[in-house]
Amino acid sequence: MAVRTRVWCAWLWGASAVLSATAAVLTAMAWSDLQPVDRALAPINPVAILLYASLGVLVVLRVANRIGWLLLAVAVVSGAQFSTTMYAVVAVVTHPDSLPLGELVGMLSELLFLPLFVLLIGMLVLFPDGHLPSWRWRPVTAVVLGICVVEGMLFAVAPRSVGIPAPGGVSLTYDNPLALDLLGDFGRRVGSLDALAAVYLPMFLLALASLAARYRRGSNEVRRQILWLALVAGVSLGLQVVASTGQLVCECSSSPVVVVAQQAEGAVILLGVPSAITVAILKYRLYQIDRILNRALVYGGLTITLGAVYLVSVLLLQLVPSPITTQSDVAVAASTLAAAALFRPARRRLQGAVDRRFYRSRYDATSTLDAFAAQLRHEVDLDAVARDLRSAVDKTWQPDHVSVWLRPQGRVADPERAHVAIGPGSRTRSWPVR
């Protein structure tokens, strides 16, 4: 590893640490005026900045992947964006006139969100090997980047309103201090927030198309790398569904369920995305993603099923015309016992359904081994046992070759066991022969 690379990593990590500390200090100054959700997420932002920077250094030094540099760039830009946002909040909203140039810094914080979004999309487009899926993606990527640069320049000088997130939940707006009315109404329309939001859509679609193309054409290893990102996206989407459902049921965005779901979603996005990218690139415990997704599908479906059973049983017991069941405590206790009783059978059925639908090879292997174990109880011929054993191993593990051998009696403590050697120099497995 070149010394220049290590020096750049040290400088970028140091800049991220300084920006993270600055953001933490400014957040502490505005802490008493922040909303509950902002208070929960505010400490996570400095941690996320350091996490991006540290994981970027790790990727650069370990595998020299371009995504490592993008992680470092995201750390620096996000640190600058969050620091300028909190600076504007303190200087304009919570402590007016305590810091200079508050409105100008607030405008800068809005501008920094575009390059931050471009860097994040760039990580997804280049994930996991640091290169575009093919040379055909170069003109498309160049066009999208050109549109982003032009839109960013127009957005910076467009006559528009700049918004600073106020603690009361409503943004404090003021005129853009760098406004230049060069293109008239066209410049106002193109440089508006709506036009900027319209630019985000093709970039997001570009990232999704890149991941879909890699998943469709890639090897099993590439697919497992992409599944790490899919896991984070699925968890954040589930939390978003919980928050939206809580808002509809409670008709209030400040209920504990909604606040906790929003906090968890923000934490998953801020901390989960860089962690998933780093694990996938470094291939650390890469192939455990199948087990993690399997458990997520099973226990996610189990939670939804038991929750629905609990709610339905509570409502039904309260509707029964009885002086005992109409009491809420009795209905809740009975519903809890019913949900607890259904836990194991429901989990077993969900596990089987998930294995049959998404993990067919594992389900077939398990079925083959179960059938072999049942057949072994009634088999006495050693040649037939060896033949059936080779067939079961070939169907489940699919090795290059299988050899079965029996140790003679008197040389082992358990002579009545068949031993199977799979592949050259590989492990040996044993099963009872009767």
Coordinates of C-alpha atoms in Angstrom, one line a residue:
M1 CA 0.0 0.0 0.0
A2 CA 1.5 3.3 -1.1
V3 CA 2.3 5.9 1.6
R4 CA 0.3 8.5 -0.3
T5 CA -2.8 6.3 0.1
R6 CA -2.4 6.1 3.8
V7 CA -1.8 9.8 4.1
W8 CA -5.0 10.6 2.2
C9 CA -6.9 8.2 4.3
A10 CA -5.6 9.8 7.5
W11 CA -6.4 13.3 6.3
L12 CA -9.9 12.4 5.2
W13 CA -10.6 10.5 8.4
G14 CA -9.3 13.4 10.4
A15 CA -11.5 15.8 8.5
S16 CA -14.5 13.6 9.2
A17 CA -13.7 13.5 12.9
V18 CA -13.4 17.2 13.1
L19 CA -16.7 17.7 11.3
S20 CA -18.4 15.1 13.5
A21 CA -17.2 16.8 16.7
T22 CA -18.4 20.2 15.3
A23 CA -21.8 18.7 14.6
A24 CA -22.0 17.2 18.1
V25 CA -21.1 20.6 19.7
L26 CA -23.7 22.5 17.6
T27 CA -26.3 19.8 18.4
A28 CA -25.7 20.2 22.1
M29 CA -26.2 23.9 21.8
A30 CA -29.7 23.4 20.2
W31 CA -30.6 20.2 22.2
S32 CA -33.2 21.7 24.5
D33 CA -35.3 23.0 21.5
L34 CA -35.2 19.8 19.4
Q35 CA -38.1 17.6 18.8
P36 CA -38.1 14.0 20.3
V37 CA -37.3 12.4 16.9
D38 CA -34.5 14.9 16.3
R39 CA -33.1 14.3 19.7
A40 CA -32.9 10.6 19.1
L41 CA -31.3 10.9 15.7
A42 CA -29.0 13.8 16.4
P43 CA -26.4 11.7 18.4
I44 CA -26.5 9.0 15.7
N45 CA -25.4 11.4 13.0
P46 CA -21.9 12.1 14.4
V47 CA -21.5 8.4 15.0
A48 CA -22.6 7.6 11.4
I49 CA -20.0 10.1 10.1
L50 CA -17.2 8.3 11.9
L51 CA -18.5 4.9 10.9
Y52 CA -18.5 5.9 7.2
A53 CA -15.0 7.2 7.6
S54 CA -13.6 4.2 9.5
L55 CA -15.2 1.7 7.2
G56 CA -13.9 3.6 4.2
V57 CA -10.3 3.4 5.5
L58 CA -10.8 -0.3 6.2
V59 CA -12.0 -1.0 2.6
V60 CA -9.3 1.1 1.0
L61 CA -6.5 -0.5 3.0
R62 CA -7.7 -4.0 2.8
V63 CA -9.0 -4.4 -0.8
A64 CA -8.2 -1.1 -2.5
N65 CA -11.8 -0.8 -3.7
R66 CA -13.1 2.5 -5.1
I67 CA -16.1 2.2 -2.8
G68 CA -13.8 2.8 0.1
W69 CA -12.9 6.3 -1.2
L70 CA -16.6 6.9 -1.8
L71 CA -17.3 6.0 1.9
L72 CA -14.7 8.5 2.9
A73 CA -16.1 11.1 0.6
V74 CA -19.6 10.5 2.0
A75 CA -18.2 10.9 5.6
V76 CA -16.7 14.3 4.7
V77 CA -19.6 15.6 2.8
S78 CA -22.2 14.4 5.2
G79 CA -20.2 15.8 8.1
A80 CA -20.1 19.2 6.3
Q81 CA -23.8 19.0 5.5
F82 CA -24.9 18.1 9.0
S83 CA -22.6 20.6 10.6
T84 CA -23.8 23.5 8.4
T85 CA -27.4 22.5 9.1
M86 CA -27.0 22.5 12.8
Y87 CA -25.0 25.8 12.5
A88 CA -27.9 27.4 10.7
V89 CA -30.4 26.0 13.3
V90 CA -28.3 27.5 16.1
A91 CA -27.6 30.8 14.4
V92 CA -31.0 31.5 12.9
V93 CA -33.6 29.6 15.0
T94 CA -32.5 28.6 18.6
H95 CA -29.9 31.3 19.3
P96 CA -30.5 34.2 16.8
D97 CA -27.5 36.3 15.9
S98 CA -25.2 34.2 18.1
L99 CA -23.2 33.0 15.1
P100 CA -22.3 35.0 11.9
L101 CA -23.6 34.2 8.4
G102 CA -26.3 31.9 9.6
E103 CA -28.5 32.3 6.5
L104 CA -25.6 31.8 4.1
V105 CA -24.5 28.6 5.9
G106 CA -28.1 27.4 5.8
M107 CA -28.2 27.8 2.1
L108 CA -24.9 25.9 1.8
S109 CA -26.4 23.1 3.8
E110 CA -29.1 22.7 1.2
L111 CA -26.6 22.7 -1.6
L112 CA -24.5 20.0 0.0
F113 CA -27.3 17.5 0.0
L114 CA -27.1 17.1 -3.8
P115 CA -23.4 15.9 -3.9
L116 CA -24.1 13.8 -0.8
F117 CA -26.9 12.0 -2.7
V118 CA -24.8 11.6 -5.8
L119 CA -22.0 9.9 -3.7
L120 CA -24.5 7.6 -2.1
I121 CA -26.0 6.6 -5.5
G122 CA -22.5 6.2 -6.9
M123 CA -21.7 3.7 -4.1
L124 CA -24.8 1.7 -5.2
V125 CA -24.0 1.9 -8.9
L126 CA -20.4 0.7 -8.4
F127 CA -21.2 -1.9 -5.7
P128 CA -19.7 -4.4 -5.0
D129 CA -16.5 -4.4 -7.2
G130 CA -16.0 -0.6 -7.6
H131 CA -16.7 -0.7 -11.4
L132 CA -19.7 0.0 -13.6
P133 CA -21.7 -3.2 -14.6
S134 CA -20.4 -2.8 -18.2
W135 CA -19.1 -0.1 -20.6
R136 CA -22.7 0.6 -21.8
W137 CA -23.4 2.3 -18.5
R138 CA -20.7 5.0 -19.1
P139 CA -22.8 7.3 -21.3
V140 CA -25.9 6.9 -19.1
T141 CA -23.9 7.7 -16.0
A142 CA -22.2 10.7 -17.7
V143 CA -25.6 12.1 -18.7
V144 CA -27.0 11.8 -15.2
L145 CA -23.9 13.4 -13.6
G146 CA -24.1 16.2 -16.1
I147 CA -27.7 16.9 -15.3
C148 CA -26.8 16.9 -11.6
V149 CA -24.0 19.5 -12.1
V150 CA -26.3 21.8 -14.1
E151 CA -29.2 21.4 -11.7
G152 CA -26.9 22.1 -8.8
M153 CA -25.6 25.3 -10.3
L154 CA -29.1 26.5 -11.2
F155 CA -30.3 25.6 -7.7
A156 CA -27.5 27.6 -6.1
V157 CA -28.3 30.9 -7.9
A158 CA -32.1 30.5 -8.4
P159 CA -34.4 33.1 -6.8
R160 CA -36.1 30.8 -4.2
S161 CA -36.7 30.3 -0.6
V162 CA -34.2 28.6 1.7
G163 CA -35.6 26.4 4.4
I164 CA -34.0 25.7 7.8
P165 CA -35.6 22.9 9.9
A166 CA -37.0 24.6 12.9
P167 CA -37.6 22.8 16.3
G168 CA -41.3 23.4 16.0
G169 CA -41.5 21.1 13.0
V170 CA -42.0 23.9 10.4
S171 CA -39.0 25.1 8.3
L172 CA -38.0 28.7 8.7
T173 CA -37.7 30.2 5.2
Y174 CA -35.9 33.2 3.8
D175 CA -34.8 34.4 0.4
N176 CA -31.7 32.9 -1.2
P177 CA -28.8 35.2 -0.4
L178 CA -27.0 34.2 -3.7
A179 CA -30.0 34.6 -5.9
L180 CA -29.2 35.8 -9.5
D181 CA -32.3 36.3 -11.8
L182 CA -30.4 35.4 -15.0
L183 CA -33.0 33.1 -16.7
G184 CA -36.3 34.6 -15.5
D185 CA -39.2 32.3 -14.9
F186 CA -37.3 29.4 -16.5
G187 CA -34.5 29.7 -14.0
R188 CA -37.0 29.9 -11.2
R189 CA -38.7 26.7 -12.3
V190 CA -35.5 24.7 -13.1
G191 CA -33.8 25.8 -9.9
S192 CA -36.7 25.1 -7.6
L193 CA -36.9 22.3 -5.0
D194 CA -39.4 20.4 -7.2
A195 CA -36.9 20.3 -10.1
L196 CA -34.2 19.2 -7.7
A197 CA -36.4 16.4 -6.4
A198 CA -37.1 15.4 -10.0
V199 CA -33.4 14.8 -10.5
Y200 CA -33.2 12.4 -7.6
L201 CA -35.6 10.0 -9.2
P202 CA -33.5 9.0 -12.3
M203 CA -30.4 8.7 -10.1
F204 CA -32.3 6.3 -7.7
L205 CA -33.6 4.3 -10.7
L206 CA -30.1 4.1 -12.1
A207 CA -28.9 2.6 -8.8
L208 CA -31.7 0.1 -8.7
A209 CA -31.1 -0.9 -12.4
S210 CA -27.4 -1.4 -11.7
L211 CA -28.1 -3.7 -8.7
A212 CA -30.8 -5.6 -10.6
A213 CA -28.4 -6.1 -13.6
R214 CA -25.6 -7.3 -11.3
Y215 CA -28.0 -9.7 -9.4
R216 CA -29.4 -11.2 -12.6
R217 CA -26.0 -11.7 -14.3
G218 CA -23.7 -12.1 -11.3
S219 CA -22.4 -15.2 -9.6
N220 CA -23.8 -16.6 -6.3
E221 CA -21.1 -14.5 -4.5
V222 CA -22.2 -11.3 -6.1
R223 CA -25.9 -12.1 -5.3
R224 CA -25.1 -12.6 -1.7
Q225 CA -23.2 -9.3 -1.6
I226 CA -26.3 -7.6 -3.0
L227 CA -28.5 -9.4 -0.5
W228 CA -26.8 -7.6 2.4
L229 CA -28.1 -4.3 1.0
A230 CA -31.5 -5.9 0.4
L231 CA -31.6 -6.9 4.0
V232 CA -31.1 -3.3 5.2
A233 CA -33.6 -2.0 2.7
G234 CA -36.2 -4.6 3.9
V235 CA -35.7 -3.7 7.5
S236 CA -36.0 0.0 6.9
L237 CA -39.1 -0.6 4.7
G238 CA -40.7 -2.6 7.5
L239 CA -40.1 0.1 10.1
Q240 CA -41.5 2.6 7.7
V241 CA -44.7 0.5 7.4
V242 CA -44.9 0.3 11.2
A243 CA -44.5 4.1 11.5
S244 CA -47.1 4.8 8.8
T245 CA -49.6 2.3 10.3
G246 CA -49.1 3.9 13.7
Q247 CA -49.9 7.3 12.3
L248 CA -53.1 6.0 10.8
V249 CA -54.2 4.1 13.9
C250 CA -53.2 6.7 16.5
E251 CA -53.9 9.7 14.2
C252 CA -50.9 11.3 15.7
S253 CA -47.2 11.5 14.6
S254 CA -45.9 11.9 18.2
S255 CA -47.2 8.5 19.6
P256 CA -44.5 6.3 21.1
V257 CA -44.8 3.6 18.4
V258 CA -44.4 6.1 15.6
V259 CA -41.5 7.9 17.3
V260 CA -39.6 4.6 18.0
A261 CA -40.2 3.3 14.5
Q262 CA -38.9 6.5 13.0
Q263 CA -35.9 6.5 15.2
A264 CA -35.1 2.9 14.4
E265 CA -35.6 3.5 10.7
G266 CA -33.1 6.4 10.8
A267 CA -30.6 4.4 12.7
V268 CA -30.9 1.4 10.3
I269 CA -30.3 3.6 7.3
L270 CA -27.5 5.6 8.8
L271 CA -25.6 2.7 10.3
G272 CA -26.8 -0.3 8.4
V273 CA -26.0 0.8 4.8
P274 CA -22.2 1.3 5.3
S275 CA -21.9 -1.7 7.5
A276 CA -23.7 -3.9 4.9
I277 CA -21.5 -2.6 2.1
T278 CA -18.3 -3.2 4.1
V279 CA -19.3 -6.7 5.1
A280 CA -20.2 -7.6 1.5
I281 CA -17.0 -6.1 0.1
L282 CA -14.6 -7.7 2.6
K283 CA -16.7 -10.9 2.4
Y284 CA -16.7 -11.2 6.2
R285 CA -19.3 -13.9 7.1
L286 CA -20.6 -13.3 3.6
Y287 CA -22.4 -16.6 3.2
Q288 CA -24.4 -16.2 6.4
I289 CA -26.7 -13.8 4.6
D290 CA -28.9 -16.8 3.6
R291 CA -29.3 -17.8 7.3
I292 CA -30.0 -14.2 8.3
L293 CA -32.6 -13.7 5.5
N294 CA -34.2 -17.0 6.4
R295 CA -34.6 -16.0 10.0
A296 CA -35.8 -12.5 9.1
L297 CA -38.5 -13.9 6.8
V298 CA -39.6 -16.5 9.4
Y299 CA -39.7 -14.3 12.4
G300 CA -41.0 -11.3 10.6
G301 CA -43.9 -13.4 9.3
L302 CA -44.3 -14.9 12.8
T303 CA -44.5 -11.5 14.4
I304 CA -47.2 -10.3 11.9
T305 CA -49.2 -13.5 12.3
L306 CA -49.1 -13.6 16.1
G307 CA -49.8 -9.8 16.3
A308 CA -52.9 -10.3 14.1
V309 CA -54.1 -13.3 16.2
Y310 CA -53.6 -11.2 19.3
L311 CA -55.6 -8.2 18.0
V312 CA -58.4 -10.3 16.6
S313 CA -58.7 -12.4 19.7
V314 CA -58.9 -9.3 21.9
L315 CA -61.6 -7.8 19.8
L316 CA -63.6 -11.0 19.6
L317 CA -63.4 -11.7 23.4
Q318 CA -64.5 -8.2 24.1
L319 CA -67.5 -8.6 21.8
V320 CA -68.7 -11.9 23.5
P321 CA -71.6 -11.0 25.8
S322 CA -70.1 -12.3 29.0
P323 CA -69.3 -10.5 32.2
I324 CA -65.9 -12.2 32.3
T325 CA -64.7 -11.8 28.7
T326 CA -65.8 -8.2 28.4
Q327 CA -63.2 -7.2 30.9
S328 CA -60.2 -5.9 29.1
D329 CA -57.7 -7.6 31.4
V330 CA -59.2 -11.0 30.9
A331 CA -59.3 -10.5 27.1
V332 CA -55.7 -9.4 27.0
A333 CA -54.5 -12.3 29.2
A334 CA -56.5 -14.9 27.1
S335 CA -55.2 -13.4 23.8
T336 CA -51.6 -13.5 25.2
L337 CA -51.9 -17.1 26.1
A338 CA -53.4 -18.0 22.7
A339 CA -50.5 -16.2 20.9
A340 CA -47.9 -18.0 23.1
A341 CA -49.5 -21.3 22.4
L342 CA -49.4 -20.7 18.7
F343 CA -45.7 -19.7 18.7
R344 CA -44.1 -23.1 18.1
P345 CA -46.5 -24.6 15.6
A346 CA -46.7 -21.3 13.7
R347 CA -42.9 -21.0 13.6
R348 CA -42.6 -24.6 12.3
R349 CA -45.1 -24.0 9.5
L350 CA -43.6 -20.7 8.5
Q351 CA -40.1 -22.2 8.5
G352 CA -41.3 -25.0 6.2
A353 CA -43.1 -22.6 3.9
V354 CA -40.0 -20.3 3.6
D355 CA -37.7 -23.3 2.9
R356 CA -40.0 -24.6 0.2
R357 CA -40.4 -21.3 -1.5
F358 CA -37.1 -19.5 -1.2
Y359 CA -34.6 -22.2 -0.1
R360 CA -35.7 -25.2 -2.2
S361 CA -32.2 -26.8 -2.3
R362 CA -32.0 -26.8 1.5
Y363 CA -35.6 -28.2 1.8
D364 CA -34.8 -30.9 -0.7
A365 CA -31.6 -31.8 1.2
T366 CA -33.4 -32.0 4.5
S367 CA -36.2 -34.2 3.0
T368 CA -33.6 -36.5 1.4
L369 CA -31.7 -37.0 4.7
D370 CA -35.0 -37.6 6.6
A371 CA -36.0 -40.2 4.0
F372 CA -32.6 -41.9 4.2
A373 CA -32.8 -42.0 8.0
A374 CA -36.2 -43.6 7.9
Q375 CA -35.0 -46.2 5.3
L376 CA -31.9 -47.0 7.4
R377 CA -34.0 -48.3 10.3
H378 CA -35.3 -51.2 8.2
E379 CA -32.1 -52.0 6.2
V380 CA -29.7 -54.8 7.3
D381 CA -27.6 -55.3 4.1
L382 CA -24.4 -53.3 4.4
D383 CA -24.0 -53.1 0.6
A384 CA -27.5 -51.6 0.3
V385 CA -26.7 -49.2 3.2
A386 CA -23.6 -48.0 1.4
R387 CA -25.4 -47.6 -1.9
D388 CA -28.3 -45.6 -0.3
L389 CA -25.8 -43.6 1.7
R390 CA -23.8 -42.6 -1.4
S391 CA -27.1 -41.7 -3.1
A392 CA -28.2 -39.5 -0.2
V393 CA -24.8 -37.7 0.0
D394 CA -24.7 -37.1 -3.7
K395 CA -28.2 -35.6 -3.7
T396 CA -27.6 -33.3 -0.8
W397 CA -24.0 -32.2 -0.9
Q398 CA -23.2 -33.0 -4.6
P399 CA -19.5 -33.7 -4.1
D400 CA -17.0 -34.7 -6.8
H401 CA -16.8 -38.2 -5.5
V402 CA -18.0 -40.2 -2.5
S403 CA -16.3 -43.3 -0.9
V404 CA -17.8 -45.4 1.9
W405 CA -15.6 -47.5 4.2
L406 CA -16.2 -49.6 7.3
R407 CA -13.7 -50.0 10.1
P408 CA -13.3 -53.6 11.2
Q409 CA -14.5 -54.7 14.6
G410 CA -12.1 -54.4 17.5
R411 CA -10.3 -51.3 16.2
V412 CA -12.9 -48.8 17.2
A413 CA -15.2 -48.3 20.1
D414 CA -18.3 -48.2 17.9
P415 CA -17.7 -50.7 15.1
E416 CA -21.2 -50.6 13.7
R417 CA -20.9 -47.2 12.0
A418 CA -20.4 -46.4 8.3
H419 CA -17.9 -43.7 7.6
V420 CA -18.1 -41.5 4.5
A421 CA -15.1 -39.6 3.0
I422 CA -16.3 -36.8 0.7
G423 CA -13.7 -35.3 -1.7
P424 CA -9.9 -35.5 -1.4
G425 CA -8.7 -34.8 2.1
S426 CA -12.1 -33.6 3.3
R427 CA -14.0 -34.2 6.5
T428 CA -15.4 -37.6 7.3
R429 CA -19.0 -38.2 8.4
S430 CA -20.4 -41.3 10.1
W431 CA -23.9 -42.8 10.4
P432 CA -25.0 -45.9 12.3
V433 CA -25.5 -48.9 10.0
R434 CA -28.4 -50.3 11.9

